[in-house]
Amino acid sequence: MKTFYQGLLLALQIALLFLVNLIGVYIEQKTHIPVPGNVIGMMLLFLLLEKGILPVAFVKKGADFLLKHLTFLFIPVVVGFMPWGKLFLNQGIPIMTAILVSVFVALAVTGMIVEHFAKTNRKKENDAYN
Amino acid sequence: MLIISILITLGAYYIGRLVFNYVRHPAANPVIVGGTLVILFLVYSGQGYTSYEDAKNVITGFLGPATVALAVPLYQNKKLLVRYFRIIMLSVFLGTLTTTVAVVWVAQLVGLEHFIVVSLAPKSVTAPIAIEVARMVGGDPALAAAFVVGTGTSGAVLGPMILTWLGVKLPLARGLALGTAAHGQGTAMALEEGELQGAMGGLAMGLAGIMTALILPWLLPLLL
């Protein structure tokens, strides 16, 4: 009975996250702002939690579950790459060169800027390490 | 076929997790191992890709609520978000700007066709934004989506190693870098490192997506 209750609670919380996502998608379609619905949903949920309208306990279990298994959700995305195999076989080297260089640039620029500036605060605060 | 495809994906994920927990190396991440197993199954069972499409739609339908769920760790790390607000905005903006310039320049340098260059431009951001932006700048949405996956996969596999090699150690910095460079797939990898890294990855992913949508339409003509 206890596991059944836990499962139901998890399903309800995930359903609530689905609902917030739907509202985000609806806002995106109505306003035509260049922000995808799921990111609008993320900002909306943050606001609801921040303003104390929605207690974090109402979504915590569902959110933890989805994020714990986020890599599972990306497996079909990788599989969706299959139909493009030919293009990548023919032009794979130039395409991958462009992608790899730019991935490296983003990691280096963002990572090293944050590392540098956050380290100057190191003596005063330890939050960034925890 | 739908149920079988989902079960196959769950099995592949389970094996991918076991491998990852055993070797503890980002190159063996569950997305790559699991995805490869599913592709191998589809190829060798003769099912092909089209039979998998329903399962893909069902599973990726959860990516929306999962993105929304990133608000929870973000909320729990709000103090950090407020304290480092300017560094976060500046670093994600410069990362997004330089990665876009780099991909467009290198793509032209190695002689790729115009429509491939244009479709590559938004490849660092989450698929729903990249598809829209590709359409706006005259690229091919499906091709852009494939490049998004290529970017996410290489960022998730190589990202943690590259950051360590560059001496980037702070969870805050690693999460922001992975989210900026490799959107959701980078964020998933950041979450494997820790909750704070994951929250920052999700934040960077959202910011990079919004910034790309706003700057690419006027930036791209300057680079071509």
mmCIF file of C-alpha atoms in Angstrom:
data_model
loop_
_atom_site.group_PDB
_atom_site.id
_atom_site.type_symbol
_atom_site.label_atom_id
_atom_site.label_comp_id
_atom_site.label_asym_id
_atom_site.label_seq_id
_atom_site.Cartn_x
_atom_site.Cartn_y
_atom_site.Cartn_z
ATOM 1 C CA MET A 1 0.000 0.000 0.000
ATOM 2 C CA LYS A 2 2.822 2.340 0.839
ATOM 3 C CA THR A 3 4.626 1.775 -2.488
ATOM 4 C CA PHE A 4 1.315 2.263 -4.309
ATOM 5 C CA TYR A 5 0.835 5.615 -2.564
ATOM 6 C CA GLN A 6 4.420 6.617 -3.386
ATOM 7 C CA GLY A 7 3.922 5.688 -7.041
ATOM 8 C CA LEU A 8 0.684 7.645 -7.245
ATOM 9 C CA LEU A 9 2.341 10.677 -5.678
ATOM 10 C CA LEU A 10 5.180 10.469 -8.207
ATOM 11 C CA ALA A 11 2.736 10.200 -11.125
ATOM 12 C CA LEU A 12 0.726 13.194 -9.870
ATOM 13 C CA GLN A 13 3.847 15.309 -9.489
ATOM 14 C CA ILE A 14 5.039 14.435 -12.997
ATOM 15 C CA ALA A 15 1.526 15.260 -14.277
ATOM 16 C CA LEU A 16 1.852 18.668 -12.609
ATOM 17 C CA LEU A 17 5.185 19.233 -14.400
ATOM 18 C CA PHE A 18 3.480 18.245 -17.682
ATOM 19 C CA LEU A 19 0.785 20.843 -16.961
ATOM 20 C CA VAL A 20 3.334 23.626 -16.333
ATOM 21 C CA ASN A 21 5.082 22.612 -19.591
ATOM 22 C CA LEU A 22 1.760 22.831 -21.474
ATOM 23 C CA ILE A 23 1.133 26.307 -20.085
ATOM 24 C CA GLY A 24 4.633 27.284 -21.249
ATOM 25 C CA VAL A 25 3.971 25.950 -24.755
ATOM 26 C CA TYR A 26 0.622 27.787 -24.796
ATOM 27 C CA ILE A 27 2.304 31.080 -23.819
ATOM 28 C CA GLU A 28 4.937 30.539 -26.537
ATOM 29 C CA GLN A 29 2.274 30.026 -29.215
ATOM 30 C CA LYS A 30 0.162 32.971 -28.074
ATOM 31 C CA THR A 31 2.942 35.533 -27.721
ATOM 32 C CA HIS A 32 5.423 34.377 -30.443
ATOM 33 C CA ILE A 33 8.357 35.295 -28.187
ATOM 34 C CA PRO A 34 11.574 33.534 -29.284
ATOM 35 C CA VAL A 35 11.707 31.327 -26.180
ATOM 36 C CA PRO A 36 10.631 27.656 -26.345
ATOM 37 C CA GLY A 37 7.651 26.568 -24.273
ATOM 38 C CA ASN A 38 9.601 24.264 -21.979
ATOM 39 C CA VAL A 39 12.007 27.076 -21.007
ATOM 40 C CA ILE A 40 9.005 29.367 -20.356
ATOM 41 C CA GLY A 41 7.605 26.523 -18.213
ATOM 42 C CA MET A 42 10.902 26.333 -16.309
ATOM 43 C CA MET A 43 10.815 30.090 -15.599
ATOM 44 C CA LEU A 44 7.144 29.841 -14.607
ATOM 45 C CA LEU A 45 7.782 27.023 -12.124
ATOM 46 C CA PHE A 46 10.742 28.954 -10.697
ATOM 47 C CA LEU A 47 8.467 31.972 -10.154
ATOM 48 C CA LEU A 48 5.749 29.839 -8.523
ATOM 49 C CA LEU A 49 8.311 28.358 -6.110
ATOM 50 C CA GLU A 50 10.010 31.702 -5.498
ATOM 51 C CA LYS A 51 6.750 33.526 -4.719
ATOM 52 C CA GLY A 52 5.681 30.711 -2.412
ATOM 53 C CA ILE A 53 2.562 30.009 -4.483
ATOM 54 C CA LEU A 54 3.604 26.387 -4.947
ATOM 55 C CA PRO A 55 5.442 24.562 -2.113
ATOM 56 C CA VAL A 56 8.559 22.798 -3.417
ATOM 57 C CA ALA A 57 7.344 19.525 -1.838
ATOM 58 C CA PHE A 58 4.543 19.441 -4.450
ATOM 59 C CA VAL A 59 6.989 18.864 -7.304
ATOM 60 C CA LYS A 60 10.244 17.752 -5.645
ATOM 61 C CA LYS A 61 9.760 13.983 -5.993
ATOM 62 C CA GLY A 62 8.639 14.181 -9.625
ATOM 63 C CA ALA A 63 11.411 16.598 -10.576
ATOM 64 C CA ASP A 64 14.106 14.517 -8.874
ATOM 65 C CA PHE A 65 12.863 11.405 -10.659
ATOM 66 C CA LEU A 66 12.831 12.984 -14.142
ATOM 67 C CA LEU A 67 16.249 14.600 -13.675
ATOM 68 C CA LYS A 68 17.780 11.416 -12.275
ATOM 69 C CA HIS A 69 16.794 9.622 -15.478
ATOM 70 C CA LEU A 70 17.320 12.535 -17.881
ATOM 71 C CA THR A 71 19.931 10.536 -19.824
ATOM 72 C CA PHE A 72 17.248 7.918 -20.601
ATOM 73 C CA LEU A 73 15.154 10.557 -22.380
ATOM 74 C CA PHE A 74 18.084 11.404 -24.677
ATOM 75 C CA ILE A 75 18.611 7.833 -25.943
ATOM 76 C CA PRO A 76 15.850 8.172 -28.619
ATOM 77 C CA VAL A 77 17.320 11.571 -29.574
ATOM 78 C CA VAL A 78 20.633 9.854 -30.372
ATOM 79 C CA VAL A 79 18.796 7.091 -32.238
ATOM 80 C CA GLY A 80 17.044 9.828 -34.263
ATOM 81 C CA PHE A 81 20.466 10.541 -35.727
ATOM 82 C CA MET A 82 20.255 7.304 -37.798
ATOM 83 C CA PRO A 83 18.600 8.728 -40.946
ATOM 84 C CA TRP A 84 21.390 11.321 -41.184
ATOM 85 C CA GLY A 85 24.123 8.696 -41.172
ATOM 86 C CA LYS A 86 24.782 9.042 -44.936
ATOM 87 C CA LEU A 87 25.342 12.807 -44.866
ATOM 88 C CA PHE A 88 27.756 12.337 -41.999
ATOM 89 C CA LEU A 89 29.581 9.548 -43.835
ATOM 90 C CA ASN A 90 30.084 11.801 -46.879
ATOM 91 C CA GLN A 91 30.829 15.108 -45.140
ATOM 92 C CA GLY A 92 31.438 13.845 -41.617
ATOM 93 C CA ILE A 93 34.997 15.091 -41.199
ATOM 94 C CA PRO A 94 34.396 18.776 -42.095
ATOM 95 C CA ILE A 95 31.099 18.808 -40.156
ATOM 96 C CA MET A 96 32.587 17.180 -37.059
ATOM 97 C CA THR A 97 35.615 19.516 -37.253
ATOM 98 C CA ALA A 98 33.321 22.556 -37.152
ATOM 99 C CA ILE A 99 31.230 21.067 -34.319
ATOM 100 C CA LEU A 100 34.202 19.969 -32.194
ATOM 101 C CA VAL A 101 36.039 23.298 -32.509
ATOM 102 C CA SER A 102 32.943 25.227 -31.472
ATOM 103 C CA VAL A 103 32.148 22.864 -28.571
ATOM 104 C CA PHE A 104 35.691 23.382 -27.313
ATOM 105 C CA VAL A 105 35.375 27.180 -27.664
ATOM 106 C CA ALA A 106 32.108 27.294 -25.674
ATOM 107 C CA LEU A 107 33.498 25.083 -22.890
ATOM 108 C CA ALA A 108 36.723 27.095 -22.664
ATOM 109 C CA VAL A 109 35.140 30.569 -22.775
ATOM 110 C CA THR A 110 32.225 29.965 -20.386
ATOM 111 C CA GLY A 111 34.093 27.579 -18.075
ATOM 112 C CA MET A 112 37.241 29.663 -17.700
ATOM 113 C CA ILE A 113 35.401 32.988 -17.226
ATOM 114 C CA VAL A 114 33.314 31.550 -14.378
ATOM 115 C CA GLU A 115 36.289 29.724 -12.877
ATOM 116 C CA HIS A 116 38.383 32.912 -12.941
ATOM 117 C CA PHE A 117 35.767 35.300 -11.504
ATOM 118 C CA ALA A 118 34.372 32.888 -8.934
ATOM 119 C CA LYS A 119 37.883 32.132 -7.688
ATOM 120 C CA THR A 120 38.507 35.805 -6.883
ATOM 121 C CA ASN A 121 35.700 35.477 -4.333
ATOM 122 C CA ARG A 122 37.125 32.238 -3.016
ATOM 123 C CA LYS A 123 38.468 33.482 0.294
ATOM 124 C CA LYS A 124 35.193 35.100 1.284
ATOM 125 C CA GLU A 125 32.756 32.447 0.191
ATOM 126 C CA ASN A 126 32.685 28.730 -0.155
ATOM 127 C CA ASP A 127 29.251 28.259 -1.726
ATOM 128 C CA ALA A 128 30.593 27.668 -5.207
ATOM 129 C CA TYR A 129 32.445 24.637 -3.929
ATOM 130 C CA ASN A 130 29.590 23.010 -2.078
ATOM 131 C CA MET B 1 6.115 -2.463 -31.720
ATOM 132 C CA LEU B 2 5.717 0.637 -29.529
ATOM 133 C CA ILE B 3 5.877 -1.341 -26.276
ATOM 134 C CA ILE B 4 8.792 -3.447 -27.551
ATOM 135 C CA SER B 5 10.705 -0.323 -28.632
ATOM 136 C CA ILE B 6 10.199 1.279 -25.219
ATOM 137 C CA LEU B 7 11.269 -1.916 -23.441
ATOM 138 C CA ILE B 8 14.359 -2.172 -25.682
ATOM 139 C CA THR B 9 15.218 1.445 -24.825
ATOM 140 C CA LEU B 10 14.742 0.771 -21.093
ATOM 141 C CA GLY B 11 16.972 -2.306 -21.346
ATOM 142 C CA ALA B 12 19.618 -0.359 -23.285
ATOM 143 C CA TYR B 13 19.462 2.404 -20.643
ATOM 144 C CA TYR B 14 19.845 -0.143 -17.838
ATOM 145 C CA ILE B 15 22.934 -1.653 -19.496
ATOM 146 C CA GLY B 16 24.291 1.856 -20.211
ATOM 147 C CA ARG B 17 23.895 2.734 -16.501
ATOM 148 C CA LEU B 18 25.632 -0.463 -15.391
ATOM 149 C CA VAL B 19 28.557 0.247 -17.738
ATOM 150 C CA PHE B 20 28.741 3.881 -16.591
ATOM 151 C CA ASN B 21 28.651 2.954 -12.892
ATOM 152 C CA TYR B 22 31.341 0.372 -13.509
ATOM 153 C CA VAL B 23 33.858 2.432 -15.523
ATOM 154 C CA ARG B 24 32.902 5.905 -14.157
ATOM 155 C CA HIS B 25 34.235 7.646 -17.263
ATOM 156 C CA PRO B 26 32.244 10.283 -19.206
ATOM 157 C CA ALA B 27 33.175 8.663 -22.534
ATOM 158 C CA ALA B 28 31.014 5.671 -21.539
ATOM 159 C CA ASN B 29 27.949 7.811 -20.780
ATOM 160 C CA PRO B 30 24.568 6.012 -20.729
ATOM 161 C CA VAL B 31 23.232 8.022 -23.689
ATOM 162 C CA ILE B 32 25.989 6.834 -26.036
ATOM 163 C CA VAL B 33 26.072 3.232 -24.833
ATOM 164 C CA GLY B 34 22.258 3.008 -24.714
ATOM 165 C CA GLY B 35 21.762 4.780 -28.042
ATOM 166 C CA THR B 36 24.334 2.575 -29.774
ATOM 167 C CA LEU B 37 22.643 -0.556 -28.418
ATOM 168 C CA VAL B 38 19.226 0.581 -29.711
ATOM 169 C CA ILE B 39 20.676 1.458 -33.148
ATOM 170 C CA LEU B 40 22.411 -1.926 -33.321
ATOM 171 C CA PHE B 41 19.123 -3.626 -32.421
ATOM 172 C CA LEU B 42 17.188 -1.694 -35.090
ATOM 173 C CA VAL B 43 19.801 -2.421 -37.759
ATOM 174 C CA TYR B 44 20.345 -6.124 -37.001
ATOM 175 C CA SER B 45 16.701 -7.008 -36.318
ATOM 176 C CA GLY B 46 15.820 -5.463 -39.683
ATOM 177 C CA GLN B 47 13.271 -3.162 -38.020
ATOM 178 C CA GLY B 48 14.898 0.010 -39.305
ATOM 179 C CA TYR B 49 14.418 3.501 -37.961
ATOM 180 C CA THR B 50 10.805 4.206 -38.973
ATOM 181 C CA SER B 51 9.447 1.501 -36.633
ATOM 182 C CA TYR B 52 11.127 3.285 -33.730
ATOM 183 C CA GLU B 53 9.590 6.700 -34.355
ATOM 184 C CA ASP B 54 6.483 6.166 -32.153
ATOM 185 C CA ALA B 55 8.605 5.156 -29.176
ATOM 186 C CA LYS B 56 10.844 8.155 -29.806
ATOM 187 C CA ASN B 57 7.857 10.514 -29.689
ATOM 188 C CA VAL B 58 6.523 8.981 -26.456
ATOM 189 C CA ILE B 59 9.861 9.091 -24.624
ATOM 190 C CA THR B 60 10.988 12.522 -25.847
ATOM 191 C CA GLY B 61 7.537 13.816 -24.822
ATOM 192 C CA PHE B 62 8.953 13.739 -21.281
ATOM 193 C CA LEU B 63 11.771 16.162 -22.210
ATOM 194 C CA GLY B 64 9.347 19.108 -21.819
ATOM 195 C CA PRO B 65 8.401 18.378 -18.191
ATOM 196 C CA ALA B 66 12.022 17.367 -17.465
ATOM 197 C CA THR B 67 13.176 20.823 -18.606
ATOM 198 C CA VAL B 68 10.487 22.391 -16.392
ATOM 199 C CA ALA B 69 11.783 20.210 -13.526
ATOM 200 C CA LEU B 70 15.164 21.989 -13.725
ATOM 201 C CA ALA B 71 13.460 24.898 -11.938
ATOM 202 C CA VAL B 72 13.574 22.849 -8.699
ATOM 203 C CA PRO B 73 17.396 22.539 -8.326
ATOM 204 C CA LEU B 74 17.656 26.102 -9.635
ATOM 205 C CA TYR B 75 15.298 27.295 -6.887
ATOM 206 C CA GLN B 76 17.254 25.359 -4.285
ATOM 207 C CA ASN B 77 20.470 27.056 -5.444
ATOM 208 C CA LYS B 78 18.904 30.503 -5.677
ATOM 209 C CA LYS B 79 21.490 32.112 -3.384
ATOM 210 C CA LEU B 80 24.230 31.194 -5.828
ATOM 211 C CA LEU B 81 22.186 32.400 -8.791
ATOM 212 C CA VAL B 82 21.715 35.815 -7.189
ATOM 213 C CA ARG B 83 25.317 36.132 -6.016
ATOM 214 C CA TYR B 84 26.876 35.227 -9.366
ATOM 215 C CA PHE B 85 24.160 36.723 -11.587
ATOM 216 C CA ARG B 86 26.443 39.019 -13.599
ATOM 217 C CA ILE B 87 29.174 36.405 -14.092
ATOM 218 C CA ILE B 88 26.558 33.884 -15.196
ATOM 219 C CA MET B 89 24.995 36.240 -17.763
ATOM 220 C CA LEU B 90 28.370 37.429 -19.075
ATOM 221 C CA SER B 91 29.960 33.967 -19.344
ATOM 222 C CA VAL B 92 26.961 32.348 -21.050
ATOM 223 C CA PHE B 93 26.642 35.303 -23.461
ATOM 224 C CA LEU B 94 30.339 35.230 -24.446
ATOM 225 C CA GLY B 95 30.322 31.421 -24.690
ATOM 226 C CA THR B 96 27.273 31.519 -26.978
ATOM 227 C CA LEU B 97 28.711 34.315 -29.120
ATOM 228 C CA THR B 98 32.153 32.711 -29.596
ATOM 229 C CA THR B 99 30.815 29.194 -30.219
ATOM 230 C CA THR B 100 28.534 30.553 -32.975
ATOM 231 C CA VAL B 101 31.329 32.556 -34.606
ATOM 232 C CA ALA B 102 33.638 29.500 -34.375
ATOM 233 C CA VAL B 103 31.222 27.051 -35.983
ATOM 234 C CA VAL B 104 30.300 29.395 -38.851
ATOM 235 C CA TRP B 105 33.935 30.330 -39.586
ATOM 236 C CA VAL B 106 35.308 26.791 -39.398
ATOM 237 C CA ALA B 107 32.412 25.431 -41.482
ATOM 238 C CA GLN B 108 33.223 27.931 -44.245
ATOM 239 C CA LEU B 109 36.952 27.318 -43.911
ATOM 240 C CA VAL B 110 36.546 23.570 -44.525
ATOM 241 C CA GLY B 111 34.358 24.327 -47.535
ATOM 242 C CA LEU B 112 30.897 23.172 -46.448
ATOM 243 C CA GLU B 113 27.915 24.157 -48.592
ATOM 244 C CA HIS B 114 25.971 27.291 -47.697
ATOM 245 C CA PHE B 115 22.810 25.517 -46.445
ATOM 246 C CA ILE B 116 24.906 23.264 -44.176
ATOM 247 C CA VAL B 117 26.761 26.291 -42.738
ATOM 248 C CA VAL B 118 23.479 28.077 -42.012
ATOM 249 C CA SER B 119 21.944 24.943 -40.457
ATOM 250 C CA LEU B 120 25.040 24.504 -38.262
ATOM 251 C CA ALA B 121 24.871 28.036 -36.828
ATOM 252 C CA PRO B 122 22.284 27.368 -34.053
ATOM 253 C CA LYS B 123 23.576 23.860 -33.204
ATOM 254 C CA SER B 124 24.681 24.594 -29.636
ATOM 255 C CA VAL B 125 21.191 25.236 -28.284
ATOM 256 C CA THR B 126 18.293 23.021 -27.297
ATOM 257 C CA ALA B 127 16.483 21.437 -30.272
ATOM 258 C CA PRO B 128 13.157 23.355 -30.134
ATOM 259 C CA ILE B 129 15.009 26.701 -30.304
ATOM 260 C CA ALA B 130 17.597 25.523 -32.853
ATOM 261 C CA ILE B 131 14.864 24.336 -35.219
ATOM 262 C CA GLU B 132 13.036 27.664 -35.077
ATOM 263 C CA VAL B 133 16.225 29.720 -35.436
ATOM 264 C CA ALA B 134 17.431 27.573 -38.373
ATOM 265 C CA ARG B 135 14.137 28.270 -40.123
ATOM 266 C CA MET B 136 14.472 32.010 -39.418
ATOM 267 C CA VAL B 137 17.962 32.238 -40.971
ATOM 268 C CA GLY B 138 17.191 30.049 -43.997
ATOM 269 C CA GLY B 139 18.628 26.709 -42.854
ATOM 270 C CA ASP B 140 17.070 23.241 -42.848
ATOM 271 C CA PRO B 141 15.223 22.449 -39.561
ATOM 272 C CA ALA B 142 15.712 18.647 -39.718
ATOM 273 C CA LEU B 143 19.401 19.033 -40.528
ATOM 274 C CA ALA B 144 19.757 21.577 -37.707
ATOM 275 C CA ALA B 145 18.182 19.040 -35.323
ATOM 276 C CA ALA B 146 20.764 16.433 -36.401
ATOM 277 C CA PHE B 147 23.583 18.929 -35.746
ATOM 278 C CA VAL B 148 22.094 19.676 -32.317
ATOM 279 C CA VAL B 149 22.361 15.967 -31.486
ATOM 280 C CA GLY B 150 25.920 15.805 -32.869
ATOM 281 C CA THR B 151 26.891 18.764 -30.712
ATOM 282 C CA GLY B 152 25.138 17.460 -27.605
ATOM 283 C CA THR B 153 26.710 14.039 -27.973
ATOM 284 C CA SER B 154 30.267 15.297 -28.489
ATOM 285 C CA GLY B 155 29.845 17.864 -25.693
ATOM 286 C CA ALA B 156 28.501 15.253 -23.276
ATOM 287 C CA VAL B 157 31.263 12.761 -24.069
ATOM 288 C CA LEU B 158 34.252 15.136 -24.306
ATOM 289 C CA GLY B 159 33.015 18.088 -22.206
ATOM 290 C CA PRO B 160 33.878 16.821 -18.697
ATOM 291 C CA MET B 161 37.348 15.724 -19.855
ATOM 292 C CA ILE B 162 38.054 19.014 -21.677
ATOM 293 C CA LEU B 163 36.952 21.054 -18.630
ATOM 294 C CA THR B 164 39.208 19.039 -16.330
ATOM 295 C CA TRP B 165 42.093 19.449 -18.802
ATOM 296 C CA LEU B 166 41.485 23.236 -18.850
ATOM 297 C CA GLY B 167 41.583 23.309 -15.053
ATOM 298 C CA VAL B 168 37.891 24.209 -14.689
ATOM 299 C CA LYS B 169 36.991 22.637 -11.343
ATOM 300 C CA LEU B 170 34.162 24.663 -9.781
ATOM 301 C CA PRO B 171 30.770 22.925 -9.994
ATOM 302 C CA LEU B 172 29.269 26.313 -10.896
ATOM 303 C CA ALA B 173 31.683 26.755 -13.832
ATOM 304 C CA ARG B 174 31.407 23.159 -15.078
ATOM 305 C CA GLY B 175 27.605 23.215 -15.078
ATOM 306 C CA LEU B 176 27.395 26.540 -16.917
ATOM 307 C CA ALA B 177 29.985 25.473 -19.497
ATOM 308 C CA LEU B 178 28.299 22.126 -20.213
ATOM 309 C CA GLY B 179 24.863 23.745 -20.576
ATOM 310 C CA THR B 180 26.222 26.474 -22.876
ATOM 311 C CA ALA B 181 28.248 24.102 -25.069
ATOM 312 C CA ALA B 182 25.943 21.073 -25.225
ATOM 313 C CA HIS B 183 22.392 22.083 -24.132
ATOM 314 C CA GLY B 184 20.265 19.253 -22.634
ATOM 315 C CA GLN B 185 22.743 16.464 -23.252
ATOM 316 C CA GLY B 186 25.467 18.497 -21.551
ATOM 317 C CA THR B 187 23.046 19.243 -18.704
ATOM 318 C CA ALA B 188 22.287 15.533 -18.293
ATOM 319 C CA MET B 189 26.035 14.889 -17.987
ATOM 320 C CA ALA B 190 26.384 17.821 -15.547
ATOM 321 C CA LEU B 191 23.633 16.228 -13.415
ATOM 322 C CA GLU B 192 25.731 13.049 -13.275
ATOM 323 C CA GLU B 193 28.459 15.154 -11.610
ATOM 324 C CA GLY B 194 26.077 16.715 -9.096
ATOM 325 C CA GLU B 195 22.822 18.557 -8.480
ATOM 326 C CA LEU B 196 24.413 22.029 -8.529
ATOM 327 C CA GLN B 197 26.180 21.335 -11.830
ATOM 328 C CA GLY B 198 22.870 20.126 -13.256
ATOM 329 C CA ALA B 199 20.945 23.192 -12.079
ATOM 330 C CA MET B 200 23.536 25.511 -13.613
ATOM 331 C CA GLY B 201 23.553 23.446 -16.821
ATOM 332 C CA GLY B 202 19.789 23.871 -17.120
ATOM 333 C CA LEU B 203 20.066 27.598 -16.484
ATOM 334 C CA ALA B 204 22.852 28.007 -19.071
ATOM 335 C CA MET B 205 20.898 25.925 -21.589
ATOM 336 C CA GLY B 206 17.861 28.188 -21.265
ATOM 337 C CA LEU B 207 19.915 31.402 -21.388
ATOM 338 C CA ALA B 208 22.033 30.248 -24.355
ATOM 339 C CA GLY B 209 18.858 29.303 -26.239
ATOM 340 C CA ILE B 210 17.213 32.677 -25.647
ATOM 341 C CA MET B 211 20.408 34.587 -26.502
ATOM 342 C CA THR B 212 20.931 32.596 -29.718
ATOM 343 C CA ALA B 213 17.353 33.252 -30.835
ATOM 344 C CA LEU B 214 17.869 36.969 -30.237
ATOM 345 C CA ILE B 215 21.358 37.501 -31.713
ATOM 346 C CA LEU B 216 21.749 34.953 -34.532
ATOM 347 C CA PRO B 217 19.448 36.599 -37.123
ATOM 348 C CA TRP B 218 21.618 39.733 -37.159
ATOM 349 C CA LEU B 219 24.968 38.081 -36.325
ATOM 350 C CA LEU B 220 24.896 35.459 -39.096
ATOM 351 C CA PRO B 221 24.924 37.860 -42.108
ATOM 352 C CA LEU B 222 28.071 39.480 -40.655
ATOM 353 C CA LEU B 223 29.903 36.135 -40.630
ATOM 354 C CA LEU B 224 28.998 34.784 -44.069
#
